[in-house]
Coordinates of C-alpha atoms in Angstrom, one line a residue:
Chain A
X1 CA -9.9 -34.5 -14.9
X2 CA -11.6 -31.0 -15.4
X3 CA -10.4 -27.6 -15.9
X4 CA -11.4 -24.6 -13.5
X5 CA -10.1 -21.0 -13.2
X6 CA -7.6 -20.6 -10.2
X7 CA -10.1 -17.8 -9.1
X8 CA -12.3 -20.7 -7.5
X9 CA -9.1 -22.3 -5.7
X10 CA -7.3 -19.3 -4.2
X11 CA -7.4 -15.6 -3.7
X12 CA -4.4 -13.2 -4.4
X13 CA -3.1 -9.6 -3.6
X14 CA -0.8 -7.6 -5.4
X15 CA 1.8 -4.9 -4.6
X16 CA 4.4 -3.0 -6.2
X17 CA 7.9 -1.8 -5.9
X18 CA 9.1 0.3 -8.7
X19 CA 8.5 -1.7 -11.9
X20 CA 8.2 -5.2 -10.0
X21 CA 5.1 -6.6 -9.0
X22 CA 4.5 -8.7 -5.8
X23 CA 1.5 -11.1 -5.7
X24 CA 0.4 -13.5 -2.9
X25 CA -1.8 -16.5 -3.8
X26 CA -3.4 -18.4 -1.0
X27 CA -5.7 -21.3 -1.5
X28 CA -9.0 -21.4 0.1
X29 CA -8.3 -25.0 1.1
X30 CA -4.9 -25.8 2.4
X31 CA -5.6 -29.4 0.8
X32 CA -5.1 -27.7 -2.7
X33 CA -1.7 -26.6 -1.9
X34 CA 0.2 -29.4 -3.7
X35 CA -2.2 -29.0 -6.6
X36 CA -1.5 -25.5 -7.0
X37 CA 2.3 -25.9 -6.2
X38 CA 2.2 -28.3 -9.4
X39 CA 0.7 -26.3 -11.8
X40 CA 1.0 -22.5 -10.9
X41 CA 4.9 -22.3 -11.5
X42 CA 6.8 -19.3 -12.2
X43 CA 7.0 -20.5 -15.8
X44 CA 3.2 -20.9 -16.0
X45 CA 2.6 -17.5 -14.3
X46 CA 5.2 -15.8 -16.8
X47 CA 3.2 -17.3 -19.8
X48 CA 0.0 -16.4 -18.3
X49 CA 1.1 -12.8 -18.0
X50 CA 2.6 -12.8 -21.6
X51 CA 3.7 -9.4 -23.0
X52 CA 2.6 -7.8 -19.5
X53 CA 6.0 -9.0 -18.2
X54 CA 9.4 -8.6 -19.6
X55 CA 11.7 -9.8 -16.6
X56 CA 12.1 -12.8 -14.3
X57 CA 9.3 -14.3 -12.5
X58 CA 10.1 -15.8 -8.9
X59 CA 7.9 -18.1 -7.1
X60 CA 8.5 -18.3 -3.1
X61 CA 6.7 -21.2 -1.3
X62 CA 5.4 -20.8 2.1
X63 CA 4.2 -24.1 3.1
X64 CA 3.9 -22.9 6.8
X65 CA 1.3 -20.4 5.9
X66 CA -0.3 -22.4 2.9
X67 CA 0.6 -19.8 0.6
X68 CA 2.7 -18.7 -2.2
X69 CA 4.4 -15.3 -2.9
X70 CA 5.4 -14.2 -6.7
X71 CA 7.8 -11.5 -7.8
X72 CA 7.4 -10.4 -11.3
X73 CA 10.1 -8.1 -12.4
X74 CA 9.6 -5.6 -15.4
X75 CA 6.0 -5.9 -15.0
X76 CA 4.5 -2.6 -14.7
X77 CA 5.5 -0.7 -17.7
X78 CA 8.0 1.4 -15.6
X79 CA 5.7 1.4 -12.4
X80 CA 4.4 4.7 -10.9
X81 CA 7.6 6.6 -12.4
X82 CA 6.8 5.9 -16.0
X83 CA 3.7 4.0 -16.7
X84 CA 0.8 5.8 -18.4
X85 CA -1.6 2.8 -17.4
X86 CA -4.9 3.8 -15.6
X87 CA -4.0 1.3 -12.8
X88 CA -0.4 2.6 -12.4
X89 CA 0.5 0.2 -9.5
X90 CA -0.9 -2.8 -11.2
X91 CA -3.3 -3.5 -8.2
X92 CA -5.8 -5.1 -10.6
X93 CA -3.2 -7.7 -11.9
X94 CA -4.3 -10.3 -9.5
X95 CA -7.2 -11.0 -11.7
X96 CA -4.7 -12.0 -14.6
X97 CA -3.2 -14.6 -12.3
X98 CA -6.7 -16.0 -11.1
X99 CA -7.8 -16.4 -14.7
X100 CA -5.3 -19.0 -15.1
X101 CA -7.0 -22.5 -16.0
X102 CA -6.1 -25.5 -13.7
X103 CA -6.6 -29.2 -14.1
X104 CA -8.6 -30.5 -10.8
X105 CA -10.1 -34.0 -10.3
X106 CA -13.8 -34.4 -11.5
X107 CA -15.1 -34.4 -7.9
X108 CA -13.2 -31.3 -6.8
X109 CA -15.5 -29.2 -4.7
X110 CA -14.6 -26.0 -6.4
X111 CA -16.4 -27.1 -9.6
X112 CA -19.6 -27.0 -7.4
X113 CA -18.5 -23.5 -6.2
X114 CA -18.3 -22.4 -9.8
X115 CA -21.5 -24.0 -10.9
X116 CA -23.4 -22.4 -7.7
X117 CA -21.8 -18.9 -8.4
X118 CA -23.0 -18.9 -12.1
X119 CA -21.2 -17.2 -15.0
X120 CA -19.3 -14.5 -13.2
Chain B
X1 CA -19.0 11.6 10.7
X2 CA -21.1 8.4 11.3
X3 CA -21.3 7.4 14.8
X4 CA -20.0 4.0 16.0
X5 CA -22.6 1.3 16.3
X6 CA -22.9 -0.3 19.7
X7 CA -23.7 -3.7 20.8
X8 CA -24.8 -4.6 24.3
X9 CA -23.8 -8.4 23.9
X10 CA -20.3 -7.6 23.2
X11 CA -17.7 -9.4 25.3
X12 CA -15.9 -7.4 28.0
X13 CA -12.8 -5.7 26.9
X14 CA -9.9 -7.8 27.8
X15 CA -7.7 -6.4 30.8
X16 CA -4.0 -5.7 29.8
X17 CA -1.7 -8.1 30.8
X18 CA 1.8 -7.1 32.0
X19 CA 4.5 -7.6 29.5
X20 CA 2.2 -6.6 26.6
X21 CA 1.3 -3.8 24.5
X22 CA -1.6 -3.1 22.4
X23 CA -1.3 -0.8 19.0
X24 CA -4.1 0.0 16.7
X25 CA -3.5 0.7 13.0
X26 CA -5.5 3.8 12.5
X27 CA -4.8 4.2 8.8
X28 CA -3.7 2.5 5.6
X29 CA -3.2 5.8 3.8
X30 CA -3.3 9.4 4.5
X31 CA -7.3 10.1 4.0
X32 CA -8.4 6.9 5.4
X33 CA -11.5 6.3 7.3
X34 CA -11.6 8.7 10.5
X35 CA -14.6 6.8 12.1
X36 CA -12.4 3.5 12.2
X37 CA -9.3 5.4 13.8
X38 CA -11.7 6.9 16.3
X39 CA -13.3 3.4 17.1
X40 CA -9.9 1.8 17.8
X41 CA -9.1 4.8 20.5
X42 CA -12.8 4.6 22.0
X43 CA -13.6 0.9 21.9
X44 CA -10.1 -0.9 21.0
X45 CA -8.5 -0.8 24.5
X46 CA -5.3 0.4 22.7
X47 CA -2.1 1.7 24.3
X48 CA -0.9 3.4 20.9
X49 CA -2.8 4.6 18.0
X50 CA -0.6 4.6 15.0
X51 CA -1.4 6.6 12.0
X52 CA 0.7 6.2 8.7
X53 CA 0.0 8.9 6.2
X54 CA 3.3 9.0 4.1
X55 CA 3.3 7.2 0.8
X56 CA 6.4 7.3 -1.3
X57 CA 5.5 10.4 -3.4
X58 CA 3.6 12.2 -0.5
X59 CA 6.6 13.7 1.2
X60 CA 7.9 15.1 -2.1
X61 CA 4.6 16.9 -2.8
X62 CA 4.6 18.2 0.9
X63 CA 8.1 19.4 0.3
X64 CA 6.8 21.3 -3.1
X65 CA 4.1 22.9 -0.9
X66 CA 6.6 24.0 1.7
X67 CA 8.6 25.7 -0.8
X68 CA 5.6 27.7 -2.1
X69 CA 5.0 28.6 1.9
X70 CA 2.8 25.7 2.9
X71 CA 3.2 23.8 6.1
X72 CA 5.2 20.9 4.7
X73 CA 3.2 18.6 6.8
X74 CA -0.2 16.7 6.3
X75 CA -2.7 19.5 6.5
X76 CA -5.6 17.4 7.1
X77 CA -4.1 16.2 10.5
X78 CA -5.5 19.0 12.4
X79 CA -9.0 18.4 11.1
X80 CA -8.6 14.7 12.2
X81 CA -7.1 15.6 15.6
X82 CA -10.1 17.6 16.5
X83 CA -11.8 14.3 17.0
X84 CA -9.1 12.2 17.9
X85 CA -7.2 14.1 20.5
X86 CA -10.0 14.6 23.2
X87 CA -10.6 11.0 22.8
X88 CA -7.0 9.9 23.1
X89 CA -6.7 12.2 26.1
X90 CA -9.7 10.6 27.8
X91 CA -8.3 7.0 27.5
X92 CA -4.7 7.9 27.9
X93 CA -3.9 6.7 24.3
X94 CA -0.3 7.4 22.8
X95 CA -0.1 8.6 19.3
X96 CA 2.4 7.9 16.9
X97 CA 2.3 9.3 13.3
X98 CA 4.5 10.0 10.3
X99 CA 2.3 12.8 9.2
X100 CA 5.5 15.4 9.9
X101 CA 6.2 15.0 6.3
X102 CA 8.7 17.5 5.2
X103 CA 8.4 19.4 8.6
X104 CA 8.0 17.0 11.6
X105 CA 8.9 19.9 14.0
X106 CA 6.3 22.2 12.8
X107 CA 3.8 19.4 12.8
X108 CA 4.6 18.7 16.3
X109 CA 4.4 22.3 17.4
X110 CA 0.9 22.4 15.8
X111 CA -0.4 19.3 17.7
X112 CA 1.2 20.8 21.0
X113 CA -0.8 24.2 20.2
X114 CA -4.0 22.2 19.5
X115 CA -3.8 20.3 22.5
X116 CA -3.1 23.3 24.7
X117 CA -5.9 25.3 23.2
X118 CA -8.2 22.3 24.2
X119 CA -6.7 22.2 28.0
X120 CA -5.2 18.9 27.2
X121 CA -1.9 18.2 28.6
X122 CA 0.5 16.2 26.2
X123 CA 4.1 15.8 25.9
X124 CA 4.9 16.1 22.1
X125 CA 8.1 14.9 20.5
X126 CA 9.5 15.2 16.9
X127 CA 11.7 12.8 15.3
X128 CA 14.0 14.2 12.5
X129 CA 17.3 13.3 10.7
X130 CA 15.5 11.5 7.8
X131 CA 16.5 14.6 5.7
X132 CA 19.8 13.3 3.9
X133 CA 20.2 16.0 1.5
X134 CA 23.5 17.3 2.7
X135 CA 24.9 13.8 3.3
X136 CA 23.9 12.7 -0.2
X137 CA 25.4 15.7 -1.6
X138 CA 28.7 15.0 -0.1
X139 CA 28.9 11.1 -0.7
X140 CA 27.2 11.3 -4.4
X141 CA 25.9 7.5 -4.1
X142 CA 25.0 5.5 -7.2
X143 CA 21.4 5.6 -8.0
X144 CA 19.8 2.0 -8.3
X145 CA 17.8 2.9 -11.2
X146 CA 20.4 4.5 -13.4
X147 CA 23.5 2.9 -11.9
X148 CA 25.2 6.4 -12.0
X149 CA 25.9 9.0 -9.2
X150 CA 23.3 11.3 -8.0
X151 CA 25.1 14.3 -9.3
X152 CA 24.3 12.8 -12.9
X153 CA 20.6 13.5 -12.5
X154 CA 20.4 16.9 -13.9
X155 CA 17.1 17.5 -12.7
X156 CA 16.1 19.7 -9.8
X157 CA 16.0 17.6 -6.7
X158 CA 12.9 18.1 -4.6
X159 CA 13.7 16.0 -1.6
X160 CA 16.2 13.3 -0.3
X161 CA 14.9 11.3 2.7
X162 CA 16.3 8.4 4.3
X163 CA 13.9 5.7 5.7
X164 CA 14.7 5.7 9.4
X165 CA 14.1 2.8 11.7
X166 CA 12.5 2.6 15.2
X167 CA 15.4 3.8 17.4
X168 CA 14.5 7.4 17.8
X169 CA 10.7 6.6 18.2
X170 CA 11.5 4.1 20.9
X171 CA 13.8 6.4 22.8
X172 CA 11.1 9.2 22.7
X173 CA 8.3 7.0 23.8
X174 CA 10.6 5.7 26.7
X175 CA 11.1 9.2 27.7
X176 CA 7.4 9.5 28.1
X177 CA 6.5 11.3 24.8
X178 CA 2.5 10.9 24.4
X179 CA 2.6 12.3 20.8
X180 CA 5.6 11.3 18.4
X181 CA 5.5 12.9 15.1
X182 CA 8.1 11.7 12.3
X183 CA 9.0 12.7 8.9
X184 CA 10.1 9.6 6.5
X185 CA 10.6 6.4 8.7
X186 CA 9.7 2.9 7.4
X187 CA 6.1 2.5 8.2
X188 CA 6.5 -0.7 10.8
X189 CA 8.9 1.6 12.9
X190 CA 5.7 3.5 14.0
X191 CA 4.9 0.3 16.0
X192 CA 8.0 -1.2 16.5
X193 CA 9.4 1.9 18.6
X194 CA 6.6 1.7 21.1
X195 CA 7.0 -1.9 21.3
X196 CA 10.7 -1.8 21.8
X197 CA 10.3 0.9 24.7
X198 CA 7.3 -1.1 26.4
X199 CA 8.8 -4.6 26.3
X200 CA 12.4 -3.6 26.7
X201 CA 13.5 -5.0 23.3
X202 CA 16.9 -4.4 22.3
X203 CA 18.0 -3.5 18.5
X204 CA 20.4 -6.5 18.6
X205 CA 17.8 -9.0 19.4
X206 CA 16.8 -10.1 16.0
X207 CA 13.9 -12.3 16.7
X208 CA 12.3 -9.6 18.9
X209 CA 12.9 -7.1 16.2
X210 CA 11.4 -9.5 13.6
X211 CA 8.3 -9.8 15.9
X212 CA 7.8 -6.2 16.2
X213 CA 8.2 -5.5 12.5
X214 CA 5.9 -8.1 11.7
X215 CA 3.2 -6.4 13.9
X216 CA 3.9 -3.1 12.4
X217 CA 3.6 -4.5 8.8
X218 CA 0.4 -6.1 9.6
X219 CA -0.9 -2.7 11.0
X220 CA 0.4 -0.2 8.5
X221 CA -2.3 -0.8 5.9
X222 CA -5.3 -0.6 8.6
X223 CA -8.2 -2.5 7.2
X224 CA -6.2 -4.5 4.8
X225 CA -5.7 -6.9 7.6
X226 CA -9.1 -7.0 8.7
X227 CA -11.1 -7.8 5.8
X228 CA -10.4 -4.6 3.7
X229 CA -9.2 -5.1 0.0
X230 CA -10.5 -8.9 0.4
X231 CA -14.2 -9.2 -0.5
X232 CA -15.2 -11.2 -3.4
X233 CA -19.1 -11.4 -3.7
X234 CA -20.2 -15.0 -3.2
X235 CA -16.9 -16.4 -3.0
X236 CA -15.4 -14.8 0.1
X237 CA -17.7 -12.4 1.7
X238 CA -16.7 -10.0 4.4
X239 CA -19.3 -9.4 7.2
X240 CA -20.4 -5.6 7.3
X241 CA -17.9 -4.6 4.9
X242 CA -18.9 -1.0 5.3
X243 CA -17.9 -0.4 8.8
X244 CA -14.6 -2.9 8.9
X245 CA -12.9 -2.5 12.3
X246 CA -9.2 -1.6 11.9
X247 CA -6.5 -3.9 13.1
X248 CA -5.2 -4.1 16.9
X249 CA -1.9 -6.1 17.3
X250 CA -1.3 -7.2 21.0
X251 CA 2.3 -8.0 21.1
X252 CA 3.6 -9.8 24.4
X253 CA 7.1 -10.5 25.8
X254 CA 6.7 -14.0 24.7
X255 CA 7.1 -12.8 21.3
X256 CA 3.6 -13.7 20.2
X257 CA 1.5 -11.2 18.0
X258 CA -2.4 -11.4 18.5
X259 CA -4.3 -9.7 15.7
X260 CA -7.9 -8.5 16.6
X261 CA -10.3 -5.7 16.0
X262 CA -12.7 -3.5 17.9
X263 CA -15.5 -5.8 19.5
X264 CA -18.7 -5.4 17.3
X265 CA -17.2 -4.0 14.2
X266 CA -17.3 -5.2 10.8
X267 CA -14.9 -7.1 8.8
X268 CA -13.1 -10.4 8.9
X269 CA -9.9 -11.7 10.7
X270 CA -8.6 -15.2 9.8
X271 CA -5.7 -17.3 8.2
X272 CA -6.6 -15.6 4.8
X273 CA -6.9 -12.0 5.5
X274 CA -3.8 -12.0 7.6
X275 CA -1.7 -14.4 5.3
X276 CA -2.6 -11.9 2.5
X277 CA -1.4 -9.0 4.5
X278 CA 1.7 -10.6 5.7
X279 CA 2.8 -11.3 2.1
X280 CA 1.7 -7.6 1.0
X281 CA 4.4 -6.0 -1.0
X282 CA 6.9 -8.7 0.4
X283 CA 9.8 -9.8 -2.1
X284 CA 11.8 -12.6 -0.5
X285 CA 9.7 -13.9 2.4
X286 CA 12.9 -15.0 4.2
X287 CA 14.1 -11.5 4.0
X288 CA 11.9 -8.7 4.1
X289 CA 14.1 -5.8 4.3
X290 CA 13.5 -2.9 6.7
X291 CA 15.9 -0.3 8.5
X292 CA 15.5 -2.3 11.8
X293 CA 15.6 -6.1 10.6
X294 CA 15.6 -8.3 7.9
X295 CA 12.1 -10.3 8.4
X296 CA 12.0 -14.0 7.7
X297 CA 8.2 -15.4 8.0
X298 CA 8.9 -18.8 6.5
X299 CA 8.9 -20.4 9.8
X300 CA 6.1 -18.4 11.1
X301 CA 3.2 -20.1 12.9
X302 CA -0.5 -18.9 12.3
X303 CA -3.2 -20.0 14.5
X304 CA -7.0 -18.9 14.4
X305 CA -7.1 -18.4 18.0
X306 CA -10.8 -17.4 18.5
X307 CA -13.4 -15.6 16.4
X308 CA -11.9 -12.7 14.3
X309 CA -8.5 -13.3 16.2
X310 CA -5.4 -14.7 14.7
X311 CA -2.2 -15.6 16.8
X312 CA 1.2 -15.4 15.3
X313 CA 4.6 -16.8 16.6
X314 CA 7.9 -17.7 15.2
X315 CA 9.0 -14.6 13.3
X316 CA 12.7 -14.7 12.7
X317 CA 15.0 -11.6 12.0
X318 CA 18.5 -11.6 10.4
X319 CA 20.8 -8.5 11.2
X320 CA 19.6 -5.3 9.8
X321 CA 21.6 -4.0 6.8
X322 CA 24.5 -1.5 7.3
X323 CA 22.9 1.0 4.7
X324 CA 19.6 3.0 5.0
X325 CA 17.4 3.1 1.7
X326 CA 17.1 6.8 0.6
X327 CA 14.4 8.0 -1.6
X328 CA 15.1 11.0 -4.1
X329 CA 12.2 12.8 -5.4
X330 CA 12.4 14.9 -8.7
X331 CA 10.0 16.8 -10.7
X332 CA 8.6 14.8 -13.5
X333 CA 6.3 17.1 -15.6
X334 CA 2.6 16.9 -15.8
X335 CA 0.4 13.8 -16.2
X336 CA -2.7 14.6 -18.4
X337 CA -5.9 12.1 -18.6
X338 CA -8.7 12.8 -20.5
X339 CA -11.7 10.5 -21.0
X340 CA -14.7 10.4 -23.3
X341 CA -17.6 7.6 -23.5
X342 CA -19.1 6.0 -26.5
X343 CA -22.0 3.8 -26.3
X344 CA -24.2 1.1 -28.0
X345 CA -23.7 -0.9 -31.2
X346 CA -20.0 -0.5 -32.9
X347 CA -18.9 1.7 -29.9
X348 CA -15.6 0.2 -29.6
X349 CA -14.9 0.8 -33.2
X350 CA -15.9 4.4 -32.7
X351 CA -13.4 4.8 -29.6
X352 CA -10.6 3.3 -31.6
X353 CA -11.3 5.8 -34.3
X354 CA -11.2 8.6 -32.0
X355 CA -7.8 7.2 -30.5
X356 CA -6.5 7.1 -34.1
X357 CA -7.5 10.7 -34.7
X358 CA -5.7 11.7 -31.4
X359 CA -2.6 10.0 -32.4
X360 CA -2.5 11.6 -35.9
X361 CA -2.9 15.1 -34.8
X362 CA -0.7 14.8 -31.9
X363 CA 1.9 13.5 -34.2
X364 CA 1.7 16.7 -36.2
X365 CA 1.9 19.0 -33.1
X366 CA 5.4 20.3 -32.4
X367 CA 4.6 20.3 -28.3
X368 CA 3.0 16.8 -28.4
X369 CA 4.9 15.0 -31.4
X370 CA 7.9 13.6 -29.4
X371 CA 5.4 12.5 -26.5
X372 CA 4.2 9.1 -25.7
X373 CA 0.5 9.1 -25.8
X374 CA -1.5 6.1 -24.4
X375 CA -4.8 5.3 -25.4
X376 CA -6.8 2.9 -23.3
X377 CA -10.5 1.4 -23.7
X378 CA -12.1 1.3 -20.4
X379 CA -14.4 -1.6 -20.0
X380 CA -12.3 -3.5 -22.6
X381 CA -8.8 -3.5 -22.1
X382 CA -7.6 -0.8 -19.8
X383 CA -6.4 -3.4 -17.1
X384 CA -5.6 -6.3 -19.1
X385 CA -4.6 -5.8 -22.8
X386 CA -6.1 -8.0 -25.1
X387 CA -9.3 -8.6 -27.3
X388 CA -12.6 -8.8 -25.6
X389 CA -14.9 -11.7 -26.2
X390 CA -18.0 -10.2 -24.6
X391 CA -19.9 -7.2 -26.4
X392 CA -19.9 -4.1 -24.3
X393 CA -22.6 -1.5 -23.9
X394 CA -20.5 1.4 -23.5
X395 CA -16.8 1.9 -23.6
X396 CA -14.6 4.9 -22.2
X397 CA -11.4 6.1 -24.4
X398 CA -8.8 7.2 -22.0
X399 CA -5.8 9.4 -23.4
X400 CA -2.9 9.9 -21.1
X401 CA 0.6 11.5 -21.5
X402 CA 3.3 12.6 -19.2
X403 CA 4.4 16.1 -20.7
X404 CA 7.0 18.6 -19.6
X405 CA 4.7 21.3 -18.4
X406 CA 0.9 22.3 -18.2
X407 CA 1.1 24.1 -21.6
X408 CA 1.7 20.8 -23.5
X409 CA -1.0 19.2 -21.1
X410 CA -3.4 22.1 -22.2
X411 CA -2.6 21.0 -25.9
X412 CA -3.6 17.4 -25.4
X413 CA -6.6 18.2 -23.4
X414 CA -7.8 20.6 -26.3
X415 CA -7.5 17.8 -28.8
X416 CA -9.5 15.2 -26.7
X417 CA -12.2 17.9 -26.2
X418 CA -12.3 18.7 -29.8
X419 CA -13.7 15.2 -30.3
X420 CA -17.2 16.3 -29.1
X421 CA -17.8 18.2 -32.5
X422 CA -15.0 16.8 -34.8
X423 CA -14.7 13.1 -33.8
X424 CA -16.8 9.8 -34.3
X425 CA -20.7 10.1 -33.7
X426 CA -21.9 10.1 -30.1
X427 CA -19.0 10.7 -27.9
X428 CA -19.9 12.2 -24.5
X429 CA -18.9 12.9 -21.1
X430 CA -15.4 14.2 -21.3
X431 CA -13.5 14.6 -18.1
X432 CA -10.1 16.0 -18.0
X433 CA -7.5 15.7 -15.1
X434 CA -3.9 17.1 -15.0
X435 CA -1.4 17.1 -12.3
X436 CA 2.2 17.5 -11.5
X437 CA 4.0 14.3 -11.2
X438 CA 7.3 13.2 -9.1
X439 CA 9.9 10.6 -10.1
X440 CA 11.3 8.6 -7.4
X441 CA 14.9 7.1 -7.3
X442 CA 16.5 5.1 -4.8
X443 CA 19.9 5.0 -3.4
X444 CA 21.7 3.9 -0.2
X445 CA 23.8 5.6 2.4
X446 CA 25.9 4.1 5.2
X447 CA 23.6 3.7 8.4
X448 CA 26.5 5.1 10.6
X449 CA 26.4 8.5 8.6
X450 CA 22.7 9.1 9.5
X451 CA 21.7 10.5 12.8
X452 CA 18.0 10.0 13.7
X453 CA 17.1 12.6 16.6
X454 CA 14.3 13.5 18.7
X455 CA 13.3 16.1 20.8
X456 CA 10.2 17.5 22.9
X457 CA 8.7 20.4 21.4
X458 CA 6.1 23.2 23.0
X459 CA 3.1 24.6 21.1

């Protein structure tokens, strides 16, 4: 097995509602859906975000769209009402999710993608 | 504005099938690209142009402006209509927008006047009823954030608006309105109203409402459905990303939605771009709550039906809630943000020293001592707290605080500016921003107590 950042396996977009963050995760290849479902659990996402998230993390599975949707509660330091963050809405937070390390087989094509892109 | 590039090899426009409506999503926010909206009208073969301009806080800011003698609606609309109105008149395109803000009727009159001055004959309608100030005062409902009644707020309420659904828009459209101006409605209703009127869909037909809401949801952020907010260089590239075509939803009476964009435009439509927008700002995908329906996308079928074309079927709806969401805006003081740069060897340590100076001096200032002052290192940890492993060539210290008034904001601004001569070595590029902010609260009122209305207006 090899390790690779989720960044090379899936893409993500974040949105906000108050202090909650919504975050979609869409694998580039539908074949990776099960692999991501096993490893990118709500608990794993909670751990990846660490002190950024105080509340509950929920994962919704959408096998029909080959995608996942996460809701992270108490995740935006108060959101637009209270946050003093530069990125008040947490729009850049998809990058935190995509930095998560995932175990993949040694012959997974994403390893070649990473090698081709170089050190980004 | 840039002209729209034309390509002689483009396929012929599709002719409209009976039992279908084509709506263009002309903006994802108030000041979105005008060239893309114009391209939708000129080359998108659309029946309706939808212009979403009212973010959560925008209405409160418009209300503040109205109290000071301003129009109360989105003032940039007139300039945009200089280009859009003649094009829409030539093509027979209808126009639905929430740009009315805190003054939908005045905005509608302005549009009617603009049209008359240009010799354009249009029927303009205004949708009202979203201002529920009196109702909320009478009912005194509990706020979601504080779990206390509205009357306990204690601060001056700027605005109290319910998110209306599509019913009044649908009625105005069915009565022949060419232009429909609203205040606060749920964004997707700007599309659902014309869809209901054109396809004869009834509010109690849950799956039909779900299809219309999904179409609106895919249009309400403009380019976000067609390759905007998507590019990852080298990994997921977007063709001609500098001239992304805005989305067109063709909704048919078989309850399918086909998403396309104007022929020859930039951007990208496929499973990935559309899925990302379906889930955008969604909580439970089995129950995305709107005033018109609870949308369920868990059995949705998505097919890449052609180049830059996605077809969606299987949207399901659960009955709409008996309550309407109400957003209350109150004054929230002044947000001050000041930045200064440090560069080269040891720059992060110098930026941290500067932050330390600000914190210590603010703590001794009677106006700033009780305020939360946030210091970020832009380029190191402002978006993602933690230690950086990579050395940086320059860093920007950002100092931010929300303070009661401009006087307090100016005190903080002065402190950061003083770093020029009193702070660590080599600081430069101070930039200052301060602006009034709005706090929003959420509550709910019975749908039966809210009466959306519409009427034609004259210029």
